[in-house]
Amino acid sequence: MVKVATEIPGELARQMDRIVRDGWFPDQDSIVREALHQFVDAKSFLGDSPRMLHRFGADALNDSKPDVALKFVTRAMSLLSAQESTDFTLYQALIELRVQILLVLDRTDDAITALEEAKEHLPNNPTIARWIEKLSKKD
């Protein structure tokens, strides 16, 4: 383990305190570790980070390869679920991409199931709720 010392500007420290108070992280050290982890993952050329896999999935869908795109998204979600703390913005983006892929594959029921599962993790998310409402009206 490597110990790192850094100075954090006042406004950023206040934002970190708010995140801790809101219960997203147990302490500031956890925030810094998670931020560094996400930064390193985002810069990884191995392609086995949720953020990179999201990008690959979106590219595959744009290239009309929905089956390949779904594999990337499934792997990204698997990696994301194994992390100590969840990047909810990335989670939502992965869910939305997964739903789009499933709709292209004409698997509306699977898309609704994915949204219902996402609703358990993001119960008050208006985007997820709108997707569920939109797809439920199609039935």
Coordinates of N, CA and C in Angstrom, one line a residue:
M1 N 0.8 -1.2 0.0 CA 0.0 0.0 0.0 C 0.9 1.2 0.0
V2 N 0.5 2.3 -0.8 CA 1.2 3.5 -0.9 C 0.4 4.6 -0.2
K3 N 1.1 5.4 0.6 CA 0.4 6.5 1.3 C 0.7 7.8 0.5
V4 N -0.3 8.5 0.3 CA -0.2 9.8 -0.5 C -0.8 10.9 0.4
A5 N -0.1 12.0 0.3 CA -0.5 13.2 1.0 C -0.8 14.3 0.0
T6 N -1.9 15.0 0.1 CA -2.2 16.1 -0.8 C -3.0 17.2 -0.1
E7 N -3.0 18.4 -0.7 CA -3.7 19.5 -0.2 C -5.0 19.6 -1.1
I8 N -6.1 19.7 -0.4 CA -7.4 19.8 -1.1 C -8.0 21.2 -0.9
P9 N -8.3 21.9 -2.0 CA -8.9 23.2 -1.9 C -10.2 23.2 -1.1
G10 N -10.4 24.4 -0.4 CA -11.6 24.5 0.5 C -12.9 24.1 -0.1
E11 N -13.2 24.6 -1.3 CA -14.5 24.2 -1.9 C -14.7 22.7 -2.2
L12 N -13.6 22.1 -2.6 CA -13.6 20.7 -2.9 C -13.8 19.9 -1.5
A13 N -13.1 20.4 -0.5 CA -13.2 19.8 0.8 C -14.6 19.9 1.3
R14 N -15.3 21.0 1.1 CA -16.7 21.2 1.6 C -17.6 20.2 0.8
Q15 N -17.3 20.0 -0.5 CA -18.1 19.1 -1.3 C -17.9 17.7 -0.8
M16 N -16.7 17.4 -0.4 CA -16.4 16.0 0.1 C -17.1 15.8 1.4
D17 N -17.1 16.8 2.3 CA -17.8 16.7 3.6 C -19.3 16.5 3.4
R18 N -19.8 17.2 2.4 CA -21.3 17.0 2.1 C -21.5 15.5 1.6
I19 N -20.7 15.0 0.8 CA -20.8 13.6 0.3 C -20.8 12.6 1.5
V20 N -19.9 12.9 2.4 CA -19.8 12.0 3.6 C -21.0 12.2 4.4
R21 N -21.5 13.4 4.7 CA -22.7 13.6 5.5 C -23.9 13.0 4.8
D22 N -24.0 13.0 3.5 CA -25.1 12.4 2.8 C -25.1 10.9 2.8
G23 N -23.9 10.3 3.3 CA -23.9 8.9 3.4 C -23.3 8.1 2.2
W24 N -22.8 8.8 1.2 CA -22.3 8.2 0.0 C -21.0 7.4 0.3
F25 N -20.2 8.0 1.2 CA -18.9 7.4 1.6 C -18.7 7.5 3.1
P26 N -18.0 6.6 3.7 CA -17.8 6.6 5.2 C -16.9 7.8 5.6
D27 N -15.9 8.2 4.7 CA -15.0 9.2 5.1 C -14.3 9.8 3.9
Q28 N -13.6 10.9 4.1 CA -12.9 11.5 2.9 C -11.9 10.6 2.3
D29 N -11.2 9.8 3.1 CA -10.2 8.9 2.5 C -10.8 8.0 1.5
S30 N -12.0 7.5 1.8 CA -12.7 6.6 0.9 C -13.1 7.3 -0.4
I31 N -13.4 8.6 -0.4 CA -13.7 9.4 -1.6 C -12.5 9.5 -2.4
V32 N -11.4 9.8 -1.8 CA -10.1 10.0 -2.6 C -9.7 8.7 -3.2
R33 N -9.8 7.6 -2.5 CA -9.4 6.2 -3.0 C -10.3 5.9 -4.2
E34 N -11.7 6.1 -4.1 CA -12.6 5.9 -5.2 C -12.3 6.8 -6.4
A35 N -12.0 8.0 -6.1 CA -11.7 9.0 -7.2 C -10.5 8.5 -8.0
L36 N -9.5 8.1 -7.2 CA -8.2 7.7 -7.9 C -8.5 6.4 -8.7
H37 N -9.3 5.5 -8.1 CA -9.6 4.2 -8.7 C -10.3 4.5 -10.0
Q38 N -11.3 5.4 -10.0 CA -12.1 5.6 -11.2 C -11.2 6.3 -12.3
F39 N -10.3 7.2 -11.8 CA -9.4 7.9 -12.7 C -8.5 6.9 -13.4
V40 N -7.9 6.0 -12.7 CA -7.0 5.0 -13.2 C -7.8 4.1 -14.2
D41 N -9.0 3.7 -13.8 CA -9.8 2.8 -14.7 C -10.1 3.5 -16.0
A42 N -10.4 4.8 -15.9 CA -10.8 5.6 -17.1 C -9.6 5.7 -18.0
K43 N -8.4 5.7 -17.5 CA -7.1 5.9 -18.3 C -6.6 4.5 -18.7
S44 N -7.2 3.4 -18.2 CA -6.7 2.1 -18.5 C -6.8 1.8 -20.0
F45 N -5.8 1.2 -20.6 CA -5.9 0.8 -22.0 C -6.2 -0.7 -22.1
L46 N -6.4 -1.3 -20.9 CA -6.8 -2.7 -20.9 C -8.2 -2.9 -21.4
G47 N -9.1 -1.9 -21.3 CA -10.4 -2.0 -21.7 C -11.3 -2.7 -20.8
D48 N -10.8 -3.1 -19.6 CA -11.7 -3.9 -18.7 C -12.1 -3.0 -17.5
S49 N -12.5 -1.8 -17.8 CA -13.1 -1.0 -16.8 C -14.5 -0.7 -17.2
P50 N -15.4 -0.5 -16.3 CA -16.8 -0.3 -16.7 C -17.0 0.9 -17.6
R51 N -16.2 2.0 -17.4 CA -16.4 3.2 -18.2 C -15.9 2.9 -19.7
M52 N -14.8 2.2 -19.8 CA -14.3 1.9 -21.2 C -15.3 0.9 -21.8
L53 N -15.8 -0.1 -21.1 CA -16.7 -1.0 -21.7 C -18.0 -0.4 -22.1
H54 N -18.4 0.7 -21.4 CA -19.6 1.4 -21.8 C -19.4 2.1 -23.1
R55 N -18.2 2.7 -23.3 CA -17.8 3.3 -24.5 C -17.8 2.3 -25.7
F56 N -17.2 1.1 -25.4 CA -17.1 0.1 -26.4 C -18.5 -0.4 -26.8
G57 N -19.4 -0.5 -25.8 CA -20.8 -1.0 -26.0 C -21.5 0.0 -26.9
A58 N -21.4 1.3 -26.6 CA -22.1 2.3 -27.4 C -21.5 2.3 -28.8
D59 N -20.2 2.2 -29.0 CA -19.7 2.1 -30.3 C -20.2 0.9 -31.1
A60 N -20.3 -0.2 -30.4 CA -20.8 -1.5 -31.1 C -22.2 -1.3 -31.5
L61 N -23.0 -0.6 -30.6 CA -24.4 -0.4 -31.0 C -24.5 0.5 -32.2
N62 N -23.7 1.6 -32.2 CA -23.7 2.5 -33.3 C -23.2 1.8 -34.6
D63 N -22.4 0.8 -34.5 CA -22.0 0.0 -35.6 C -22.9 -1.1 -36.0
S64 N -24.1 -1.1 -35.4 CA -25.2 -2.1 -35.7 C -24.7 -3.5 -35.3
K65 N -24.1 -3.6 -34.1 CA -23.7 -4.9 -33.6 C -24.2 -5.0 -32.2
P66 N -25.6 -5.1 -32.1 CA -26.2 -5.1 -30.7 C -25.8 -6.3 -29.8
D67 N -25.5 -7.4 -30.4 CA -25.1 -8.6 -29.6 C -23.8 -8.3 -29.0
V68 N -22.9 -7.7 -29.7 CA -21.5 -7.4 -29.2 C -21.7 -6.3 -28.1
A69 N -22.5 -5.3 -28.4 CA -22.7 -4.2 -27.5 C -23.3 -4.8 -26.1
L70 N -24.2 -5.7 -26.2 CA -24.8 -6.3 -25.0 C -23.7 -7.0 -24.2
K71 N -22.8 -7.7 -24.8 CA -21.7 -8.3 -24.1 C -20.8 -7.3 -23.3
F72 N -20.5 -6.2 -24.0 CA -19.7 -5.2 -23.3 C -20.5 -4.6 -22.1
V73 N -21.7 -4.3 -22.3 CA -22.5 -3.7 -21.2 C -22.7 -4.7 -20.0
T74 N -22.9 -6.0 -20.4 CA -23.0 -7.0 -19.3 C -21.7 -7.1 -18.5
R75 N -20.6 -7.1 -19.2 CA -19.3 -7.2 -18.5 C -19.1 -5.9 -17.6
A76 N -19.4 -4.8 -18.2 CA -19.3 -3.5 -17.4 C -20.1 -3.5 -16.2
M77 N -21.3 -4.0 -16.3 CA -22.2 -4.1 -15.1 C -21.7 -5.1 -14.1
S78 N -21.2 -6.1 -14.6 CA -20.6 -7.1 -13.6 C -19.4 -6.5 -12.9
L79 N -18.5 -5.8 -13.6 CA -17.4 -5.2 -12.9 C -17.9 -4.1 -11.9
L80 N -18.9 -3.3 -12.4 CA -19.4 -2.2 -11.5 C -20.0 -2.8 -10.2
S81 N -20.7 -3.9 -10.3 CA -21.3 -4.5 -9.1 C -20.3 -5.0 -8.1
A82 N -19.1 -5.3 -8.6 CA -18.0 -5.8 -7.8 C -17.2 -4.7 -7.0
Q83 N -17.5 -3.5 -7.4 CA -16.7 -2.4 -6.8 C -17.4 -2.1 -5.4
E84 N -16.5 -1.5 -4.5 CA -17.0 -1.2 -3.2 C -18.1 -0.2 -3.2
S85 N -17.9 0.9 -4.0 CA -18.9 1.9 -4.0 C -19.3 2.1 -5.5
T86 N -20.6 2.3 -5.7 CA -21.1 2.4 -7.1 C -21.1 3.8 -7.6
D87 N -20.7 3.9 -8.9 CA -20.8 5.2 -9.6 C -22.2 5.2 -10.2
F88 N -23.1 5.9 -9.5 CA -24.5 5.8 -9.9 C -24.7 6.5 -11.3
T89 N -23.9 7.5 -11.7 CA -24.1 8.1 -13.0 C -23.7 7.1 -14.1
L90 N -22.6 6.4 -13.9 CA -22.2 5.3 -14.8 C -23.2 4.2 -14.8
Y91 N -23.7 3.8 -13.7 CA -24.7 2.7 -13.6 C -25.9 3.1 -14.4
Q92 N -26.4 4.3 -14.3 CA -27.6 4.8 -15.0 C -27.3 4.7 -16.5
A93 N -26.1 5.2 -16.9 CA -25.7 5.2 -18.3 C -25.7 3.8 -18.9
L94 N -25.2 2.8 -18.1 CA -25.1 1.4 -18.5 C -26.5 0.9 -18.7
I95 N -27.4 1.2 -17.7 CA -28.8 0.7 -17.8 C -29.5 1.2 -19.0
E96 N -29.3 2.5 -19.3 CA -29.9 3.1 -20.5 C -29.4 2.5 -21.8
L97 N -28.1 2.3 -21.8 CA -27.5 1.6 -23.0 C -28.0 0.2 -23.1
R98 N -28.1 -0.5 -22.0 CA -28.6 -1.9 -22.0 C -30.1 -1.9 -22.6
V99 N -30.9 -1.0 -22.1 CA -32.3 -0.9 -22.5 C -32.3 -0.6 -24.0
Q100 N -31.5 0.3 -24.5 CA -31.5 0.6 -25.9 C -31.1 -0.6 -26.8
I101 N -30.1 -1.3 -26.3 CA -29.7 -2.5 -27.0 C -30.8 -3.6 -27.0
L102 N -31.4 -3.8 -25.9 CA -32.5 -4.8 -25.8 C -33.7 -4.4 -26.7
L103 N -33.9 -3.1 -26.8 CA -35.0 -2.7 -27.7 C -34.7 -2.9 -29.2
V104 N -33.4 -2.7 -29.5 CA -32.9 -3.0 -30.9 C -33.1 -4.5 -31.2
L105 N -32.8 -5.3 -30.2 CA -32.9 -6.8 -30.3 C -34.3 -7.3 -30.2
D106 N -35.3 -6.3 -30.0 CA -36.7 -6.6 -29.9 C -37.0 -7.5 -28.6
R107 N -36.3 -7.1 -27.6 CA -36.4 -7.9 -26.3 C -37.0 -6.9 -25.2
T108 N -38.2 -6.4 -25.5 CA -38.8 -5.4 -24.6 C -39.0 -5.9 -23.2
D109 N -39.4 -7.1 -23.1 CA -39.6 -7.7 -21.7 C -38.3 -7.7 -20.9
D110 N -37.2 -8.0 -21.6 CA -35.9 -8.0 -20.9 C -35.5 -6.6 -20.5
A111 N -35.9 -5.6 -21.4 CA -35.6 -4.2 -21.1 C -36.4 -3.8 -19.9
I112 N -37.6 -4.1 -19.8 CA -38.4 -3.7 -18.6 C -37.9 -4.4 -17.4
T113 N -37.5 -5.6 -17.5 CA -36.9 -6.3 -16.3 C -35.6 -5.6 -15.8
A114 N -34.8 -5.2 -16.8 CA -33.5 -4.5 -16.4 C -33.9 -3.2 -15.8
L115 N -34.9 -2.5 -16.2 CA -35.3 -1.2 -15.6 C -35.8 -1.4 -14.2
E116 N -36.6 -2.5 -14.0 CA -37.2 -2.7 -12.7 C -36.0 -3.0 -11.7
E117 N -35.0 -3.8 -12.2 CA -33.9 -4.1 -11.3 C -33.1 -2.8 -11.0
A118 N -33.0 -1.9 -12.0 CA -32.3 -0.6 -11.8 C -33.1 0.2 -10.8
K119 N -34.4 0.1 -10.9 CA -35.2 0.9 -10.0 C -35.0 0.6 -8.5
E120 N -34.6 -0.7 -8.2 CA -34.2 -1.1 -6.9 C -32.9 -0.3 -6.4
H121 N -32.0 -0.1 -7.3 CA -30.8 0.6 -7.0 C -30.9 2.1 -7.0
L122 N -31.8 2.6 -7.9 CA -32.0 4.0 -8.0 C -33.5 4.3 -7.9
P123 N -34.1 4.2 -6.7 CA -35.6 4.2 -6.6 C -36.2 5.5 -7.0
N124 N -35.5 6.6 -6.8 CA -36.1 7.9 -7.1 C -35.6 8.5 -8.4
N125 N -35.1 7.7 -9.3 CA -34.5 8.3 -10.5 C -35.6 8.5 -11.6
P126 N -35.7 9.8 -11.9 CA -36.8 10.1 -12.9 C -36.6 9.5 -14.3
T127 N -35.3 9.4 -14.7 CA -35.0 8.8 -16.0 C -35.5 7.3 -16.1
I128 N -35.1 6.6 -15.1 CA -35.5 5.2 -15.0 C -37.0 5.1 -15.0
A129 N -37.7 5.9 -14.2 CA -39.2 5.9 -14.1 C -39.8 6.2 -15.5
R130 N -39.2 7.2 -16.2 CA -39.7 7.5 -17.5 C -39.6 6.4 -18.5
W131 N -38.4 5.7 -18.5 CA -38.2 4.5 -19.3 C -39.3 3.5 -19.1
I132 N -39.5 3.2 -17.8 CA -40.5 2.1 -17.4 C -41.8 2.5 -17.9
E133 N -42.2 3.8 -17.7 CA -43.5 4.3 -18.1 C -43.7 4.2 -19.6
K134 N -42.6 4.6 -20.4 CA -42.7 4.5 -21.8 C -42.8 3.1 -22.4
L135 N -42.0 2.2 -21.8 CA -42.1 0.8 -22.3 C -43.3 0.1 -21.8
S136 N -43.9 0.4 -20.7 CA -45.1 -0.2 -20.2 C -46.3 0.2 -21.1
K137 N -46.2 1.4 -21.6 CA -47.3 1.9 -22.5 C -47.3 1.1 -23.9
K138 N -46.1 0.6 -24.3 CA -46.0 -0.1 -25.5 C -46.7 -1.4 -25.5
D139 N -46.8 -2.0 -24.3 CA -47.4 -3.4 -24.2 C -48.9 -3.3 -24.5

